[in-house]
mmCIF file of C-alpha atoms in Angstrom:
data_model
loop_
_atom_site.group_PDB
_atom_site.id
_atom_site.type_symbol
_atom_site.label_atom_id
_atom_site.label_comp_id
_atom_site.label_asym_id
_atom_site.label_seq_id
_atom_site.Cartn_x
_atom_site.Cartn_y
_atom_site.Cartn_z
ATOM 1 C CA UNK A 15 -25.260 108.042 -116.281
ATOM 2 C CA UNK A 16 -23.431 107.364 -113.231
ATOM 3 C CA UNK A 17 -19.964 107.608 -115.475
ATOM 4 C CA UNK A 18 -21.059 111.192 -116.651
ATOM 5 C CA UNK A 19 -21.275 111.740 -113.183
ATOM 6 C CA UNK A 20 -18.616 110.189 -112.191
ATOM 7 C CA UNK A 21 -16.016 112.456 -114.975
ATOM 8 C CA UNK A 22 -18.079 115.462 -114.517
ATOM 9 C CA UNK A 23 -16.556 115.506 -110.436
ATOM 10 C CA UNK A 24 -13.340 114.945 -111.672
ATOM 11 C CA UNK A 25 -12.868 117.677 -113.840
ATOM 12 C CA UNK A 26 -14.646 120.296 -111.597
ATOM 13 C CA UNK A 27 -12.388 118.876 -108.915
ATOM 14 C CA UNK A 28 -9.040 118.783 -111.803
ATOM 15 C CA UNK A 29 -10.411 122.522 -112.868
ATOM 16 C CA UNK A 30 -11.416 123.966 -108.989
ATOM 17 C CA UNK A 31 -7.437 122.618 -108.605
ATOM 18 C CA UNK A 32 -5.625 124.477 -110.926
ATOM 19 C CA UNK A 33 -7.826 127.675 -109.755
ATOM 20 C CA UNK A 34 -6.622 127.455 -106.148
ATOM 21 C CA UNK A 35 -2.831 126.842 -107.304
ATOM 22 C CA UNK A 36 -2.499 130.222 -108.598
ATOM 23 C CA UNK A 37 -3.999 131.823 -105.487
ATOM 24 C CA UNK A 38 -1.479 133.645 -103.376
ATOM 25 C CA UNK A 39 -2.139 134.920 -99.515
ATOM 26 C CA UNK A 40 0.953 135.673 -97.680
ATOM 27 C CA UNK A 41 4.707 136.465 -98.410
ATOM 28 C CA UNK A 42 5.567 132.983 -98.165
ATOM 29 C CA UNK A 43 3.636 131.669 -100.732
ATOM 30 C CA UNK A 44 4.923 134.823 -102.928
ATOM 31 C CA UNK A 45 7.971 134.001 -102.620
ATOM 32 C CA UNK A 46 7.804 130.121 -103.333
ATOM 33 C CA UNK A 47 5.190 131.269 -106.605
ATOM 34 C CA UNK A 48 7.831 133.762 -107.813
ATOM 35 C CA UNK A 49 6.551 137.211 -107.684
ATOM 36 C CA UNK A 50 9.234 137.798 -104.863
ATOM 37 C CA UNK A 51 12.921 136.653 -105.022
ATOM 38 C CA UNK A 52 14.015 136.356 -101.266
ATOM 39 C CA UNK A 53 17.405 137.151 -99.407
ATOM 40 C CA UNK A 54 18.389 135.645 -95.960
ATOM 41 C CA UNK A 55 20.921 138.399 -95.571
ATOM 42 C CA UNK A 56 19.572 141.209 -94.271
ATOM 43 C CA UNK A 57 22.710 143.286 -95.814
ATOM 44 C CA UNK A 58 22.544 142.104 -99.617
ATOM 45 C CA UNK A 59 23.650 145.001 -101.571
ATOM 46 C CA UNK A 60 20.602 145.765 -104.055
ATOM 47 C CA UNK A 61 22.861 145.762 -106.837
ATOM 48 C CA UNK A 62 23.497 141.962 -106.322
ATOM 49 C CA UNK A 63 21.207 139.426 -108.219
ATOM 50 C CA UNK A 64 19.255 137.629 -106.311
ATOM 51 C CA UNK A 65 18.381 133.434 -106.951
ATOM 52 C CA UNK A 66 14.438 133.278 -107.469
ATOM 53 C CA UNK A 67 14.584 129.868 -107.179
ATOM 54 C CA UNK A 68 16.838 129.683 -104.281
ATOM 55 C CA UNK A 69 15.811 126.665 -102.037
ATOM 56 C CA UNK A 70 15.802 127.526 -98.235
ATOM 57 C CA UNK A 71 14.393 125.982 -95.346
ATOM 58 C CA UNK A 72 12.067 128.192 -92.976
ATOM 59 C CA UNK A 73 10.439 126.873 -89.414
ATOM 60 C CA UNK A 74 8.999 130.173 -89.161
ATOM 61 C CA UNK A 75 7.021 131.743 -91.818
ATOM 62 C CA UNK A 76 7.048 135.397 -89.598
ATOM 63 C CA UNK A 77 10.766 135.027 -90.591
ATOM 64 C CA UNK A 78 9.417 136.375 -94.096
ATOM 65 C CA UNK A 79 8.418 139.626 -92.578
ATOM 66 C CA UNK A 80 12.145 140.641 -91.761
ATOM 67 C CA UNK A 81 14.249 140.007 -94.580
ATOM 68 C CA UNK A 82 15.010 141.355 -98.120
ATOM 69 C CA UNK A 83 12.526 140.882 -101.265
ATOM 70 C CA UNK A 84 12.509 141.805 -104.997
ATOM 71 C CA UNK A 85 10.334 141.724 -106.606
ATOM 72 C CA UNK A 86 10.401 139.793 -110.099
ATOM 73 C CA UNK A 87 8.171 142.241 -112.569
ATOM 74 C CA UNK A 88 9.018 145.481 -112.559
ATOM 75 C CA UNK A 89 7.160 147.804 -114.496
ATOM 76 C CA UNK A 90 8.843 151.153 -116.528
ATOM 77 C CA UNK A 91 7.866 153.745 -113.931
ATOM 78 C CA UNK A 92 9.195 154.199 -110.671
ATOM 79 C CA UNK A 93 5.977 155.183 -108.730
ATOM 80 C CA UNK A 94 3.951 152.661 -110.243
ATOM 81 C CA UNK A 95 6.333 149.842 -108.791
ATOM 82 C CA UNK A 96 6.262 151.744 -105.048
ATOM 83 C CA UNK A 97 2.643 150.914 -105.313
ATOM 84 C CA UNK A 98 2.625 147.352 -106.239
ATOM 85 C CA UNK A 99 5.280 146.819 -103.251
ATOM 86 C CA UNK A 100 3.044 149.056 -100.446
ATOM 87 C CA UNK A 101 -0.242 147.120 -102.105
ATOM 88 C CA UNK A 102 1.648 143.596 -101.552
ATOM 89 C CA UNK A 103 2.394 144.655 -98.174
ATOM 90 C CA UNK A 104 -1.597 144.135 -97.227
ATOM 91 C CA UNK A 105 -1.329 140.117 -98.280
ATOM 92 C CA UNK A 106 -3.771 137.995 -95.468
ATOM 93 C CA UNK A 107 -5.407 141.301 -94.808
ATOM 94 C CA UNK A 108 -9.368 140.299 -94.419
ATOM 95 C CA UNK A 109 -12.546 141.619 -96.399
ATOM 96 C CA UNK A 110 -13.935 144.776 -95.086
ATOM 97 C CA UNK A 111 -16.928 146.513 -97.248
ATOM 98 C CA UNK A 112 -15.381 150.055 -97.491
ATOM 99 C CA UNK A 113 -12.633 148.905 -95.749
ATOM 100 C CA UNK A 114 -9.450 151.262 -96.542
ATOM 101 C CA UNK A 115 -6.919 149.665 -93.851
ATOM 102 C CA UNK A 116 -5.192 146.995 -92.817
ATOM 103 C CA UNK A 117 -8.007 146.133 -90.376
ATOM 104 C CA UNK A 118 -10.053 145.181 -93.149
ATOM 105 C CA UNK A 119 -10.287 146.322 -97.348
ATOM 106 C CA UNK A 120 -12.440 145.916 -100.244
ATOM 107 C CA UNK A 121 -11.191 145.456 -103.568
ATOM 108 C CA UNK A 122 -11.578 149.377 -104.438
ATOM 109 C CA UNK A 123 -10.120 150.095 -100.954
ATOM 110 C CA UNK A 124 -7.099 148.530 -101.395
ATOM 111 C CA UNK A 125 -6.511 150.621 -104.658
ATOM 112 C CA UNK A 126 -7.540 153.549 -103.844
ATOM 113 C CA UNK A 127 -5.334 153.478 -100.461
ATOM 114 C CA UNK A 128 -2.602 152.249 -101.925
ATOM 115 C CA UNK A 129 -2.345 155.202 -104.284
ATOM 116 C CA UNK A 130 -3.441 157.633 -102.205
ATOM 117 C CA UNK A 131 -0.264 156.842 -99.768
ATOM 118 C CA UNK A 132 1.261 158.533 -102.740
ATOM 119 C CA UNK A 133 -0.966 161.050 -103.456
ATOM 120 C CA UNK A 134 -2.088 159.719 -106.545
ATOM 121 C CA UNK A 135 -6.136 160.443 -105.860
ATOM 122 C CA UNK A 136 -8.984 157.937 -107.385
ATOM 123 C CA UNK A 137 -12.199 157.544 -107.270
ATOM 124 C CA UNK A 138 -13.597 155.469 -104.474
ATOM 125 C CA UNK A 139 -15.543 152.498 -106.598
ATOM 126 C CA UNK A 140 -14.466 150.143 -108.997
ATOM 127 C CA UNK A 141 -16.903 151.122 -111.747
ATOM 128 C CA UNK A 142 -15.588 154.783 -110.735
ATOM 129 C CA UNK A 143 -11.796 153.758 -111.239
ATOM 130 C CA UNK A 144 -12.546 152.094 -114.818
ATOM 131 C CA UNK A 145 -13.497 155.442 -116.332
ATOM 132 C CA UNK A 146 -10.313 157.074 -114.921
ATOM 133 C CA UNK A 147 -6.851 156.946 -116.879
ATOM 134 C CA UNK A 148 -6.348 155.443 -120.023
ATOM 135 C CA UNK A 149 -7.808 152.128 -121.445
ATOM 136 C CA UNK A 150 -4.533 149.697 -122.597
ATOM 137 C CA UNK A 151 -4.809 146.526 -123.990
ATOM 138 C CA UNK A 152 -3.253 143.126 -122.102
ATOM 139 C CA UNK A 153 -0.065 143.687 -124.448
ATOM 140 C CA UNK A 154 0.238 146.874 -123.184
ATOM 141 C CA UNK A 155 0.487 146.372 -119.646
ATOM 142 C CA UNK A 156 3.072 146.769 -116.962
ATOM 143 C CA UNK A 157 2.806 146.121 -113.235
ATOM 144 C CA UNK A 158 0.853 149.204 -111.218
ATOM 145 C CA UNK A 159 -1.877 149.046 -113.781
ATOM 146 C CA UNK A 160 -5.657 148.617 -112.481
ATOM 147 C CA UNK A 161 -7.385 145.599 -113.943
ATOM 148 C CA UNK A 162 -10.825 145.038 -113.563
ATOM 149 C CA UNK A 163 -13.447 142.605 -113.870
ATOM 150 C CA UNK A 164 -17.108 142.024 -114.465
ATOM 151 C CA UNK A 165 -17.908 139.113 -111.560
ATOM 152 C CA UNK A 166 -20.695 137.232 -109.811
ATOM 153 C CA UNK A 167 -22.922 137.691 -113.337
ATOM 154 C CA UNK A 168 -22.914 140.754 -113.110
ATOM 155 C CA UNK A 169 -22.797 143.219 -116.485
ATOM 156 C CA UNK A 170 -20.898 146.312 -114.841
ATOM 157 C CA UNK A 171 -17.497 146.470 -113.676
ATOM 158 C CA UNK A 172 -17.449 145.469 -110.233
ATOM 159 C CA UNK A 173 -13.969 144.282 -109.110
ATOM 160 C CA UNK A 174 -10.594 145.641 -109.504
ATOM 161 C CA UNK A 175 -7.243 144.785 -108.421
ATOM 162 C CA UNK A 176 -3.637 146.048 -108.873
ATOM 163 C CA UNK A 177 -1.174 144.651 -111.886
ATOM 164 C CA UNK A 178 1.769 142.690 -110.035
ATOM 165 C CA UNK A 179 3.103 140.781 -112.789
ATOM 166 C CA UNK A 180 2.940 140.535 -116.791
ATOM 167 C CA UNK A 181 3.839 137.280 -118.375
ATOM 168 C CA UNK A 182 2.891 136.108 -122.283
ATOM 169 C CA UNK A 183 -0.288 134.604 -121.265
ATOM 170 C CA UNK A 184 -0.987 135.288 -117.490
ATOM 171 C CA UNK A 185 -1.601 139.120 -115.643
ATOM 172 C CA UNK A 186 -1.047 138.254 -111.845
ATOM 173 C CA UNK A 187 -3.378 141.037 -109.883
ATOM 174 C CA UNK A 188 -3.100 141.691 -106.505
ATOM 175 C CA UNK A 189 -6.879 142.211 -105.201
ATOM 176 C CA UNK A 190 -9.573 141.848 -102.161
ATOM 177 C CA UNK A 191 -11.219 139.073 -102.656
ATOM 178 C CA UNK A 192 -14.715 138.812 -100.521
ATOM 179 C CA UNK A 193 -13.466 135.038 -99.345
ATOM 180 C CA UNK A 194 -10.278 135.648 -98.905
ATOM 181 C CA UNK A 195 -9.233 138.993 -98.095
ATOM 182 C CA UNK A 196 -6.582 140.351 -99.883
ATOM 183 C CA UNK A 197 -4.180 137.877 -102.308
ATOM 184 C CA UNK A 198 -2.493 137.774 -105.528
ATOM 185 C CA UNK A 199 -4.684 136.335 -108.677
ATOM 186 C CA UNK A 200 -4.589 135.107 -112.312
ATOM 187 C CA UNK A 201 -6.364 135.570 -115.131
ATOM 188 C CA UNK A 202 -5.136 132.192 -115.834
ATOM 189 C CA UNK A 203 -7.451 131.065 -113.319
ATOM 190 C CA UNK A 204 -11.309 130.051 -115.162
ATOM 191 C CA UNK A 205 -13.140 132.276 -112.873
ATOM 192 C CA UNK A 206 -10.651 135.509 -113.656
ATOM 193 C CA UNK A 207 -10.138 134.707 -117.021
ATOM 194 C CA UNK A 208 -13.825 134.585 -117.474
ATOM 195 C CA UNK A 209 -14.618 137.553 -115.956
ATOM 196 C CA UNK A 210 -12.024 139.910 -116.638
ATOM 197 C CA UNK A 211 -13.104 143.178 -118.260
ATOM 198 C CA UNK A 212 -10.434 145.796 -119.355
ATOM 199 C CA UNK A 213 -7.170 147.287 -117.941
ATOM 200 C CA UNK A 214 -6.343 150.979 -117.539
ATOM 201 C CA UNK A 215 -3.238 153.204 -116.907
ATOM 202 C CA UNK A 216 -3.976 155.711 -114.307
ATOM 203 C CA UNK A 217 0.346 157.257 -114.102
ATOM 204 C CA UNK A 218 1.968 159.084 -116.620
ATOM 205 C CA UNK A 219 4.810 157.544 -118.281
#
C-alpha cells in the first residue's frame, strides 16, 4: 500500500510538471518557449530573419518590453494576427471578473477587448462567443481563432482564449486564467486537453 502511494505522488508530481512547463506569463518566458523570436537591435529591418533560438543574456527582464519581436505562427489573415499581437501584449495582467483592461480581465474580457480595439464586436460571455462565427475543426485552425473549453466540471462552455500558435499536435491559446491572470496555454497540457470543447472562426478570410 504504501508503494501505491508512494508512485501515485510521483506521477501527479511527473504529470502536475509537464502541465506547468507549458504555462507562459510574461514576454520573457515567450520568447525563451518560442512563440516570439527576439531582436536586440532596435533597427532590424523586418525583412531580415530573425534566430528563434538565438541565445542572449538579459539582467533585466523589463529589457523585453523595448525591443523587436516576431512572432513565430502567423496565421493567413492580416487582422487576425494584429489581434494575437495586441492580446499578447496583456501577458502578467491579473484576473478581474468582467474585467476588460489591463487593470484586471476575465477570459471573455480579454477577447472581446482585444477585438473590439479593432472593431471587430462580440458578444460579452464565453458561452455567447461559441455560438458566433463559424465552428472549424483543430486541422483547420490558424492563430486569431477563439478556442474554448468546458472547465471546472462543468457541461457548458465556460472558458475561452485566443489561438497563438498551431503545431501538429499542440494549439497554444492565449487566455485569463482565474490563478494566474492572463498567460499563454496548451492543449497539450492534461487539464486543457481534457477540457477543451470546440474552436470557431469569427474573421472572414
Amino acid at each position: 500500500m504504501k508503494k501505491i502511494t508512494i508512485l501515485l505522488i510521483l506521477t501527479l508530481t511527473i504529470i502536475s510538471c509537464k502541465t506547468q512547463s507549458n504555462i507562459i506569463t510574461s514576454k520573457k518566458e515567450a520568447v525563451e518557449k518560442g512563440v516570439y523570436s527576439y531582436s536586440k537591435s532596435k533597427n532590424t529591418n523586418q525583412n531580415e530573419s530573425v534566430l528563434v533560438n538565438e541565445s542572449f543574456d538579459i539582467e533585466d527582464e523589463n529589457e523585453y518590453d523595448n525591443d523587436n519581436y516576431t512572432r513565430v505562427s502567423k496565421s493567413e489573415n492580416a487582422l487576425a494576427n494584429q489581434i494575437v499581437d495586441l492580446a499578447l501584449e496583456n501577458l502578467g495582467v491579473k484576473y478581474r471578473i468582467g474585467g476588460t483592461t489591463k487593470t484586471g480581465m476575465d477570459c471573455s474580457g480579454l477577447v472581446f477587448s482585444s477585438y473590439a480595439n479593432y472593431d471587430v464586436s462580440l458578444p460579452r460571455t464565453s458561452i455567447d462567443m461559441s455560438k458566433h462565427g463559424e465552428m472549424i475543426s483543430t486541422s483547420e485552425a490558424q492563430p486569431g481563432d477563439l478556442i474554448f473549453f468546458k472547465t471546472n466540471g462543468k457541461t457548458v462552455i465556460n472558458h475561452v482564449g485566443i489561438i497563438v500558435e498551431v503545431m501538429p499536435n499542440e494549439i497554444k491559446f492565449v487566455h485569463s486564467s482565474t490563478r494566474k491572470g492572463v498567460i499563454v496555454s496548451s492543449t497539450s497540457d492534461a487539464y486543457y486537453g481534457k477540457t477543451f470543447a470546440q474552436i470557431n472562426r469569427v474573421l472572414k478570410y
